[in-house]
Short mmCIF file of C-alpha atoms in Angstrom, two decimals:
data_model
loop_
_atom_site.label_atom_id
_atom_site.label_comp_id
_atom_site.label_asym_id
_atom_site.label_seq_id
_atom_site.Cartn_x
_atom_site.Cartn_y
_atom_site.Cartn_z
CA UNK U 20 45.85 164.79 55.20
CA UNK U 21 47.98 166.89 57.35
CA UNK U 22 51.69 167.46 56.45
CA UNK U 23 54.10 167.69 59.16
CA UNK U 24 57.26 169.34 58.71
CA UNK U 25 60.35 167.39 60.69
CA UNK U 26 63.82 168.65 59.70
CA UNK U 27 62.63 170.04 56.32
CA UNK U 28 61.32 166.65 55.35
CA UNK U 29 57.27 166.67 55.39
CA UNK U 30 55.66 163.58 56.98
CA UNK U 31 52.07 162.89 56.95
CA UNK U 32 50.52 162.55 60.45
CA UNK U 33 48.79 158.69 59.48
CA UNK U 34 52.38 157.89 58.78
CA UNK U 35 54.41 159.14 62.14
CA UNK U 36 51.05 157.62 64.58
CA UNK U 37 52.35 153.68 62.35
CA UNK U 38 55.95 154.42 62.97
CA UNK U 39 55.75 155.60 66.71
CA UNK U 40 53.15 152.47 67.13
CA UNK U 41 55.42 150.35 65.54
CA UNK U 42 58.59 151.54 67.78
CA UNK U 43 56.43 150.99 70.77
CA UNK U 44 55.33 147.50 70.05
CA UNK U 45 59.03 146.94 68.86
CA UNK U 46 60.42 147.96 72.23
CA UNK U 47 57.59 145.85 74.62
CA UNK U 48 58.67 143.13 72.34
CA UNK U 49 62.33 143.45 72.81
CA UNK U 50 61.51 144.39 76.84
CA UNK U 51 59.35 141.07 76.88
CA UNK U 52 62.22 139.13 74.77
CA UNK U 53 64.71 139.95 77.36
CA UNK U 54 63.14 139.41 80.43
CA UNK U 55 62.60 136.16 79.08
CA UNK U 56 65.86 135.37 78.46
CA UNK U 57 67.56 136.95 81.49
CA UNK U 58 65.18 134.09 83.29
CA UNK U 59 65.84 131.71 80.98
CA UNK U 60 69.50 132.32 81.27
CA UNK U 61 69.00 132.25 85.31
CA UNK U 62 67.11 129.22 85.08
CA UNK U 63 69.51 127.42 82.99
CA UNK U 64 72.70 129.13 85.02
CA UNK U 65 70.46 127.14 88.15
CA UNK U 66 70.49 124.07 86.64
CA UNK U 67 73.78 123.46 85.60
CA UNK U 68 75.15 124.67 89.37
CA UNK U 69 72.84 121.71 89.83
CA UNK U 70 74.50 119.77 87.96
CA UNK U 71 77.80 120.50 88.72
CA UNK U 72 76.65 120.24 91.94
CA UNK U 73 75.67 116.49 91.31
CA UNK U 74 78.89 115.61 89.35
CA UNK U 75 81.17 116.34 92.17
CA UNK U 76 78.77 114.30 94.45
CA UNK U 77 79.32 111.84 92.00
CA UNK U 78 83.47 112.21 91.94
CA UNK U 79 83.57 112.05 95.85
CA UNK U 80 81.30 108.93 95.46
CA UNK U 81 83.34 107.68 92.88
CA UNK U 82 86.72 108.70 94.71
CA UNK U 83 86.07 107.11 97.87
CA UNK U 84 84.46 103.87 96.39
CA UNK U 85 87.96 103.26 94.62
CA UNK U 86 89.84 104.20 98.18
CA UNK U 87 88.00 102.03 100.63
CA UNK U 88 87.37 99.32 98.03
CA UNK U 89 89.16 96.21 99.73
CA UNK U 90 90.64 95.40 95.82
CA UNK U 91 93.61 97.06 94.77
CA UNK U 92 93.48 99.53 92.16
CA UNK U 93 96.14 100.97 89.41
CA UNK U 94 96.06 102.58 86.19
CA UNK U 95 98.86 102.92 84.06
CA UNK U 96 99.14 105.18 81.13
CA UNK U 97 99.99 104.74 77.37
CA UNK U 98 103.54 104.62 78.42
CA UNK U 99 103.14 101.77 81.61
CA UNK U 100 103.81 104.79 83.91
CA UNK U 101 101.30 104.04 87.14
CA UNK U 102 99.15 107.50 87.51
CA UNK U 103 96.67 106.52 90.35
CA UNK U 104 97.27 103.83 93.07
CA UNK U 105 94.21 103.15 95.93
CA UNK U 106 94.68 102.37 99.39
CA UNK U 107 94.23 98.86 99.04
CA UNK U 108 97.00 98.52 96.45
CA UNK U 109 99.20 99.88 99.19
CA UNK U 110 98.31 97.76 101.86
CA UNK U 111 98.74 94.76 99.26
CA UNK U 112 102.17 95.61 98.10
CA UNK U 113 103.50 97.47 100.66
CA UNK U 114 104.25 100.56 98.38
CA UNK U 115 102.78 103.59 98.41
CA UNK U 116 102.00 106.19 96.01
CA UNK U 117 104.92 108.32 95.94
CA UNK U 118 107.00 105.65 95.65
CA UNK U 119 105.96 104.24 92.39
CA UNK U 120 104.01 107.40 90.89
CA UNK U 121 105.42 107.74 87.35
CA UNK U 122 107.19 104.16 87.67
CA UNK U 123 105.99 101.72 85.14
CA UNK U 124 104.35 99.17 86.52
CA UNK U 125 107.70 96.34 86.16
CA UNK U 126 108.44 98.12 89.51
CA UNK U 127 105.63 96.53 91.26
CA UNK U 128 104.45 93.16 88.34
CA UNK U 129 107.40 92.57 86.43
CA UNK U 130 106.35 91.52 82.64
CA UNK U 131 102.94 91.67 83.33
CA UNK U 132 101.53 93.27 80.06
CA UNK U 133 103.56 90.90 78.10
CA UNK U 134 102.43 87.34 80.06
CA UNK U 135 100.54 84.99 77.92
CA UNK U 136 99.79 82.62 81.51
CA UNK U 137 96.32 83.23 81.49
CA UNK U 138 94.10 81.43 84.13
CA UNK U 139 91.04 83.16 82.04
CA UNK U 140 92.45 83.29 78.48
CA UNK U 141 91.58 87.28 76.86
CA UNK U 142 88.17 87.51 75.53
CA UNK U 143 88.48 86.76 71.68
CA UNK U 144 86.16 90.07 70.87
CA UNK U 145 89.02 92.28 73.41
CA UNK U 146 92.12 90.50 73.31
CA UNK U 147 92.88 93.46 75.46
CA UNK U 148 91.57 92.36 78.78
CA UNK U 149 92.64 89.12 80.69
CA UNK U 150 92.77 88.08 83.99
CA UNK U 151 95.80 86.00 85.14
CA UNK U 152 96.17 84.05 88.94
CA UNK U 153 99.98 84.84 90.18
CA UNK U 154 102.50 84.77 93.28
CA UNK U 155 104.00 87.58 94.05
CA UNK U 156 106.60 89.27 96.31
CA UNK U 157 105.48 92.22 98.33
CA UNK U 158 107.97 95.17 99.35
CA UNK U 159 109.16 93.56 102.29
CA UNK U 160 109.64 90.53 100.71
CA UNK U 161 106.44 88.75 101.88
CA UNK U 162 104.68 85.99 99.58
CA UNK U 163 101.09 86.25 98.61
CA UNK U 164 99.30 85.16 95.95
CA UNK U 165 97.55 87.38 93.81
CA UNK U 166 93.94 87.47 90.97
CA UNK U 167 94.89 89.99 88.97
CA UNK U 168 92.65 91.46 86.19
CA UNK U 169 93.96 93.93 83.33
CA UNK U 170 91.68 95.74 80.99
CA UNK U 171 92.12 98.74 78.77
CA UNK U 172 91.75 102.34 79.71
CA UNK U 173 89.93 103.25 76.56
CA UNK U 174 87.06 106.22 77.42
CA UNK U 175 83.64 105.18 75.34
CA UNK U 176 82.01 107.81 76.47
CA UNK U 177 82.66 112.10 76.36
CA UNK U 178 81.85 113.21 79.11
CA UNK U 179 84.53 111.10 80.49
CA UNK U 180 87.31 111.09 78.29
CA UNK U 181 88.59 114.75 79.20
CA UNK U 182 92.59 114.22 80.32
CA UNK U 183 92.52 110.76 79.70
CA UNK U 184 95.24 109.04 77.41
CA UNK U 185 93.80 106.66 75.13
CA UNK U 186 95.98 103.35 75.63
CA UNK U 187 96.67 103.03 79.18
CA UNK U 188 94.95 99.60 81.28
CA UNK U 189 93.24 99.62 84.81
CA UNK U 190 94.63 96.73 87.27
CA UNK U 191 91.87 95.40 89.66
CA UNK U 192 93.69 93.22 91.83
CA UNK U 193 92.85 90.71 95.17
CA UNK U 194 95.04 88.55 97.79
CA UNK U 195 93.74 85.57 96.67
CA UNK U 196 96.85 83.84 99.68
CA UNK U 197 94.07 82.62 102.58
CA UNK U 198 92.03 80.87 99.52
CA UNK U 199 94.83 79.08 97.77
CA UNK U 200 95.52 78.16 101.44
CA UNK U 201 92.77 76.66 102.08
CA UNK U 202 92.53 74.97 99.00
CA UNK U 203 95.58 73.37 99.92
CA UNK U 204 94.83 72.59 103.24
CA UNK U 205 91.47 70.58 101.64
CA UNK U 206 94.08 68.52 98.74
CA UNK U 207 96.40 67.87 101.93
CA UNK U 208 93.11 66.01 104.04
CA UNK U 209 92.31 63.95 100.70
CA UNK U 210 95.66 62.80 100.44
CA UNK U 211 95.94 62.00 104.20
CA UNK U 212 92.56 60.19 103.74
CA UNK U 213 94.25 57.85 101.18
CA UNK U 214 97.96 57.92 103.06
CA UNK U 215 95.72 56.77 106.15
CA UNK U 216 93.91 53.39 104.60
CA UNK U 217 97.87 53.13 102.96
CA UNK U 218 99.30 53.03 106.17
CA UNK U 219 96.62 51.08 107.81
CA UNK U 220 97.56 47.90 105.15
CA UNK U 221 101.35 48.73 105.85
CA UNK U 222 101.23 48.41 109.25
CA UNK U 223 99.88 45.03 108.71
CA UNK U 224 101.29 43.70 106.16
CA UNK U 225 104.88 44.67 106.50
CA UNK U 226 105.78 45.21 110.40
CA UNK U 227 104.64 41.61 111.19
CA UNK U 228 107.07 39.96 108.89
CA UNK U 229 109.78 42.09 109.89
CA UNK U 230 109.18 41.04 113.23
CA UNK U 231 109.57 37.35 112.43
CA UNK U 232 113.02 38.25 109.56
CA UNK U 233 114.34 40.12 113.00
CA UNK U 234 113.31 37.80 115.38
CA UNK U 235 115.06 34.80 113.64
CA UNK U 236 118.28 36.57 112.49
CA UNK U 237 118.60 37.53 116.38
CA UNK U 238 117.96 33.92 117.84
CA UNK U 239 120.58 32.71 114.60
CA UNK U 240 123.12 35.07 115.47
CA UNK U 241 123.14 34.25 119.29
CA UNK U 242 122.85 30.08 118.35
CA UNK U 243 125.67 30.25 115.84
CA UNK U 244 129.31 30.52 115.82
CA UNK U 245 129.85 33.29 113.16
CA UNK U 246 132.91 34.77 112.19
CA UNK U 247 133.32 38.53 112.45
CA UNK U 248 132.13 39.10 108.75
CA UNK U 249 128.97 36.87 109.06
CA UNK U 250 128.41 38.81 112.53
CA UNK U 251 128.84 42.11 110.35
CA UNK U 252 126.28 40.89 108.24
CA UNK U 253 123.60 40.01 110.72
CA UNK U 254 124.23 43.36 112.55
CA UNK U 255 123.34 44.97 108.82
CA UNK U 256 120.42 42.45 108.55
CA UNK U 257 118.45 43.65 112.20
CA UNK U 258 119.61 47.21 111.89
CA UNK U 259 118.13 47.92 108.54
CA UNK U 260 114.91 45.83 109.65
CA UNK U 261 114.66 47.96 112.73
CA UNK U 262 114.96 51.46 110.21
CA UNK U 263 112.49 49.91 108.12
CA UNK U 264 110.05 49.35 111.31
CA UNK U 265 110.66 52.42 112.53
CA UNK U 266 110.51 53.92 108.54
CA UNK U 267 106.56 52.06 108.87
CA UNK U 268 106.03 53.27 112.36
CA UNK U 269 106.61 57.09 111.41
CA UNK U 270 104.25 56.28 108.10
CA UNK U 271 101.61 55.35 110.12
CA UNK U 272 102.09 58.48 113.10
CA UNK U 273 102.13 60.68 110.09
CA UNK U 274 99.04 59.34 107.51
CA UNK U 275 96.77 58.29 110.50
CA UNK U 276 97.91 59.31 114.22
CA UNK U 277 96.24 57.96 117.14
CA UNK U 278 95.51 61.11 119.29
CA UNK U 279 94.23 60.81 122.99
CA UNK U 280 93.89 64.24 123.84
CA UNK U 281 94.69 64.85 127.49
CA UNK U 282 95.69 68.52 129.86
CA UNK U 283 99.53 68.13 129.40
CA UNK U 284 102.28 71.12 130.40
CA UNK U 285 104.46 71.47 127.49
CA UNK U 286 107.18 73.15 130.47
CA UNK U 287 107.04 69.07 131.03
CA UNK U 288 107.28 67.71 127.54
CA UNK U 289 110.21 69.79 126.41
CA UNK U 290 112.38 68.98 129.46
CA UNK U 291 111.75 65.79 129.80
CA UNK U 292 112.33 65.44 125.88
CA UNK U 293 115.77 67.94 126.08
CA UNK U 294 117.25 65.24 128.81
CA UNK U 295 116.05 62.59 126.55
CA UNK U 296 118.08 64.59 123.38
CA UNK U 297 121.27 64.94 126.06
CA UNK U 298 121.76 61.62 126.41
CA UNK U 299 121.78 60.97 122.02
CA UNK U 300 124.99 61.17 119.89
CA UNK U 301 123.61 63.97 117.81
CA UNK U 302 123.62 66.46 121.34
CA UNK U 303 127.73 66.20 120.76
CA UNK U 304 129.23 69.68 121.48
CA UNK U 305 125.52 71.60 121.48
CA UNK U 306 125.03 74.12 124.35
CA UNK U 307 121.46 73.35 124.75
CA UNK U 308 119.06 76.99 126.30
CA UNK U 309 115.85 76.56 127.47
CA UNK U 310 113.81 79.43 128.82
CA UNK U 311 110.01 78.56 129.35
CA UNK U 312 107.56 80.52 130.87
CA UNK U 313 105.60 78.66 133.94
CA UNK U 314 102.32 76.76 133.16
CA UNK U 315 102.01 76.06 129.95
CA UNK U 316 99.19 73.94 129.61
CA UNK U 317 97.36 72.90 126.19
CA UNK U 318 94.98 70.09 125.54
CA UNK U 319 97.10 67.47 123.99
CA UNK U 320 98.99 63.85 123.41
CA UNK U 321 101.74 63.98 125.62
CA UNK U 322 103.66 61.22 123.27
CA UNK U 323 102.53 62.69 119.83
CA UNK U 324 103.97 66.40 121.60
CA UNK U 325 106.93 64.56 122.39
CA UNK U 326 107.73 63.44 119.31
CA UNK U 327 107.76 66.55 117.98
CA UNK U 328 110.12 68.55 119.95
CA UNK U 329 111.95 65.30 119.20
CA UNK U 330 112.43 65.73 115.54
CA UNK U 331 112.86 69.10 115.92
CA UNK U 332 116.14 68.34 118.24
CA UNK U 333 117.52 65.51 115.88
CA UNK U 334 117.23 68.25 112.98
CA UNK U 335 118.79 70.64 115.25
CA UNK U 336 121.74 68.16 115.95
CA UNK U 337 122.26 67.31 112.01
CA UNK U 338 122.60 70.63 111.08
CA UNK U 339 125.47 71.15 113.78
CA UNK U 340 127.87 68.28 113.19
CA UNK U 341 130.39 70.42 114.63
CA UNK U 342 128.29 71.40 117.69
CA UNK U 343 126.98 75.39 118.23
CA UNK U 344 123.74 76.70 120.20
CA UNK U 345 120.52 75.44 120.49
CA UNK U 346 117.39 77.27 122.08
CA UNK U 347 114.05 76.57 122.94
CA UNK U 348 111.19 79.07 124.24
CA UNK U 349 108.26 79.15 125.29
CA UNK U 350 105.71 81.72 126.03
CA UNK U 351 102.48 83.38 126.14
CA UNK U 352 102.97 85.93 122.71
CA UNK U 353 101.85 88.79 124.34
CA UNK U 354 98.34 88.03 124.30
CA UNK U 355 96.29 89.47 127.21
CA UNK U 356 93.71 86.14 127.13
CA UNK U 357 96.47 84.20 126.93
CA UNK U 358 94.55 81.99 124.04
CA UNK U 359 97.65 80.87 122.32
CA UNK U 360 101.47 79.58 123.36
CA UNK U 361 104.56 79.88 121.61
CA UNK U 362 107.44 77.61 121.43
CA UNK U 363 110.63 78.49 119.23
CA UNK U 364 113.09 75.64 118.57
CA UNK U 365 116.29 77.60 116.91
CA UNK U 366 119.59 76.14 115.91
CA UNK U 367 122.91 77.97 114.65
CA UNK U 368 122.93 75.40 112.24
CA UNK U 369 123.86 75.12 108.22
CA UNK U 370 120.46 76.81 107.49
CA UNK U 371 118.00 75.70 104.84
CA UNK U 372 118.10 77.23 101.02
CA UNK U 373 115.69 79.47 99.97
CA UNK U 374 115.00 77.05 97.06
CA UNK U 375 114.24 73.89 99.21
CA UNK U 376 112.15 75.68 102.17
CA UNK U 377 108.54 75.31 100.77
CA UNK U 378 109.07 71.27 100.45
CA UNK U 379 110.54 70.41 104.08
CA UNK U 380 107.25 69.67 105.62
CA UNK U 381 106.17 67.45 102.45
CA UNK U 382 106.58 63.66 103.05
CA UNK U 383 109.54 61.67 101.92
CA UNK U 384 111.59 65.07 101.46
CA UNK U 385 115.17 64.76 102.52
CA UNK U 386 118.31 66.17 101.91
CA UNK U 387 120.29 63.61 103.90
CA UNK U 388 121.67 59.89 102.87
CA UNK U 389 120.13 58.11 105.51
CA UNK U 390 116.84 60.42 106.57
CA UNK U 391 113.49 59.27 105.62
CA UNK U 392 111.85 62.27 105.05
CA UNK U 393 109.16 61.96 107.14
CA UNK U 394 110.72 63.84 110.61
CA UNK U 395 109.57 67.35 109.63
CA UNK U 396 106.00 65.89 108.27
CA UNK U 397 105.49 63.91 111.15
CA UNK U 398 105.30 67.35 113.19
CA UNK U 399 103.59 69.55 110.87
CA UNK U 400 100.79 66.62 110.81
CA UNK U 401 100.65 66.43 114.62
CA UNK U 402 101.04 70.56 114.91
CA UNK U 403 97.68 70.37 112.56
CA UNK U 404 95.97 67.67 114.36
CA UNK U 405 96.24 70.01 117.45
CA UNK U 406 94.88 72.76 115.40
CA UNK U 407 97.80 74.40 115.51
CA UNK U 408 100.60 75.74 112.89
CA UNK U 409 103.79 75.61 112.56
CA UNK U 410 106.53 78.62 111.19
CA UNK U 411 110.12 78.09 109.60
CA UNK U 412 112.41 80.90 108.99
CA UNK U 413 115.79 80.24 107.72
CA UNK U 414 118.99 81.68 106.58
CA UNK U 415 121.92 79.23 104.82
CA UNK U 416 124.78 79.05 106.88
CA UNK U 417 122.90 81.04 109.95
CA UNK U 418 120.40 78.64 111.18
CA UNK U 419 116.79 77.81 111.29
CA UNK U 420 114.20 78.30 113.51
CA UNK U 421 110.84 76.79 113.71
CA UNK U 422 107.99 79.03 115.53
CA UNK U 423 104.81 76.34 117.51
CA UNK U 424 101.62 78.19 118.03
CA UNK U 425 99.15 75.87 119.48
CA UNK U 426 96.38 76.94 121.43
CA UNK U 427 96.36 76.65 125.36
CA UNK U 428 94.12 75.87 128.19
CA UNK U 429 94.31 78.12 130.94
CA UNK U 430 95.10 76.53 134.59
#
C-alpha cells in the first residue's frame, strides 16, 4: 500500500478513496433528505392554507347562519354577562347589542336561570338544559310570548374550545305570540259552539215565560187600584223582567248571531247610531266629534254594526258621568288598495287599569253594579264574525280608545 502524507499524519490511499466515498454519499443523502423535506414542508405549508382556508369558510357560514336565523340567539358567560346577541334577538326584544353587551341577562329575562316553570322539565342525564314557554315584555313595552330554550356552553370538543369560558349557557329563543293566538282563537270557537246550543235552549226556555210574568203584571197593574208602594213594586217587577230579556237577548247576539251580510256605509251606521246615543241619558254633558271619511262601504249587518258602535257609546257615556269629549273616526289607514277601514271610538273617560284590560272582551266581565258584562263581548264577537279585529288602548284616569279594522268593499 501507498502511504500518503496529510499534515504529518500518513494515510493509506484505500483509506482516503472510503472516506471521500463516504462524504460523497453522505452529502447526496443529506441533498436528497432536504429536498424532500423543503417539499414536504411546502406541501404541508399548502395544505394547512387549505385548511385555514376552509375554516374561515366555515366561520362566515357559521356567522351568518346565527345572523339571518329567524330564532333569537344569546350566550351568556360564566358570570350571566350576554357576550353575543344575533339579529333576530334584536328584532325580538327591541334591544340591540350595545345596549346589553356585558349586561347579565336579568336586563332582558329577569330570573331566568333560576325558574323551575318548565313546560319541558330538564333532561334528568343534563339537568342543565330546559326549555320553558313565557310572556314577556319587549323594550317598548310590547307583549309577546316567548319558547325559550337554555342549554350549557360547555365546549366537548378542542378545536373549539379556544376563548371559551367553561360555564356560560346559549339561549335559542322564538315568538311563539301568533301561535298562542291562534290557539286561543280555536278554544274561543269551541266555547262559542257550546255558548251557541246554550243560548239556543235559553232563548226558548226563558224569554217566553218572561213574556207571559210581564205581560200579566202589566194588564194587573193597569186593572188594579194599587197604592204607590204596590205600583213601586210592579214597576220593579217589569223592569227587571225587561233587563233579564234584554240580559237573554244579548246572550243569544253574542253565543250565536244571526248575520245577513249586506253592502252597508258605516258613514251611515255611525250617524244614524250617534243621533240615536244623543237622544239617551248617558250623552249628558258629552261633546260628541265625528270626522268620517266619505264612502265607507264594507260587507256587513247593518243592525249587528249598529249595535256595536252602540256599546261602544254607552261605555263611552259610563266612563264620563261628569260629561268630557267623545270622538269617532273613520278612515282608510293609509292603505293605497284601500283593503281595510278604520274606525276609532275614544272617550276622555276614567280609563281602564292595566290589571283588568286583558278580561274586558271576556263574557260576563263587569266592573259596574248593574252591567251585564256582555256589552264589550257582544262587539268583539260581531268585530270577529266580520273577520275583523278589534284594538283597546287605555290609560286610568285619561281615557280609552277602541281601534275597528274591518275590511271594506270598494264602491
Amino acid at each position: 500500500y501507498k502511504v500518503i502524507l496529510i499534515g504529518g499524519i500518513g494515510y493509506e490511499r484505500g483509506d482516503i478513496l472510503a472516506t471521500v466515498a463516504l462524504n460523497i454519499v453522505g452529502f447526496f443523502t443529506v441533498a436528497f433528505l432536504t429536498g424532500y423535506l423543503a417539499e414536504r414542508t411546502v406541501k404541508i405549508e399548502r395544505e394547512l392554507e387549505e385548511k385555514k382556508i376552509d375554516f374561515k369558510k366555515l366561520e362566515a357560514m357559521n356567522k351568518y347562519i346565527v345572523e339571518n336565523i329567524n330564532s333569537g340567539i344569546l350566550t351568556i358567560d360564566a358570570d350571566a354577562r350576554v357576550t353575543s346577541f344575533n339579529k333576530a334577538a334584536e328584532k325580538i326584544t327591541g334591544y340591540t347589542l350595545g345596549e346589553i353587551y356585558n349586561n347579565t341577562i336579568d336586563m332582558i329575562f329577569h330570573n331566568l336561570l333560576d325558574t323551575k316553570d318548565y313546560s319541558i322539565p330538564p333532561d334528568e342525564g343534563d339537568p342543565s338544559y330546559f326549555r320553558i314557554d313565557t310572556p314577556f315584555k319587549t323594550k317598548d313595552g310590547r307583549g309577546l310570548f316567548l319558547g325559550l330554550s337554555v342549554s350549557p356552553m360547555n365546549p366537548v370538543r378542542k378545536e373549539f374550545s379556544d376563548g371559551v369560558k367553561d360555564g356560560g349557557y346559549i339561549v335559542i329563543f322564538q315568538d311563539l305570540t301568533r301561535l298562542k293566538n291562534m290557539e286561543e282563537q280555536l278554544r274561543r270557537v269551541d266555547r262559542l259552539h257550546a255558548l251557541g246550543e246554550l243560548a239556543a235552549s235559553l232563548s226558548h226556555e226563558v224569554r217566553n215565560p218572561l213574556a207571559s210574568i210581564s205581560g200579566s203584571v202589566q194588564v194587573l197593574k193597569d186593572s188594579l187600584q194599587l197604592n204607590n208602594d204596590d205600583q213601586r213594586l210592579m214597576d220593579i217587577v217589569i223592569r227587571e223582567a225587561d233587563r233579564l230579556n234584554a240580559l237573554v237577548a244579548d246572550f243569544l247576539l253574542f253565543a250565536k248571531p244571526a248575520v245577513k251580510m249586506t253592502k252597508v256605509n258605516l258613514n251611515d251606521i255611525v250617524s244614524e247610531t250617534v243621533d240615536m246615543f244623543k237622544n239617551s241619558p248617558e250623552s249628558k254633558n258629552i261633546d260628541i266629534q265625528i270626522e268620517l271619511e266619505d264612502s265607507l262601504f264594507i260587507e256587513g249587518d247593518s243592525r249587528q254594526l249598529k249595535q256595536v258602535f252602540w256599546n261602544l257609546f254607552l261605555n263611552a257615556g259610563h266612563a264620563m258621568p261628569d260629561g268630557g269629549k267623545l270622538e269617532v273616526r273613520g278612515q282608510w289607514p293609509g292603505n293605497a288598495e284601500q283593503k281595510f277601514i278604520e274606525i276609532t271610538v275614544s272617550d276622555t273617560g276614567t280609563g281602564i287599569s292595566s290589571d283588568i284590560i286583558e278580561k274586558i272582551f271576556d263574557p260576563f266581565f263587569t266592573t259596574r253594579d248593574s252591567g251585564t258584562g256582555l256589552g264589550l263581548a257582544v262587539v268583539h264577537r260581531i268585530i270577529e264574525g266580520h273577520k275583523g279585529t278589534i284594538e283597546v288602548k287605555s290609560k286610568k284616569g285619561e281615557g280609552t280608545s277602541f281601534k275597528i279594522t274591518l275590511p271594506s268593499l270598494i264602491s
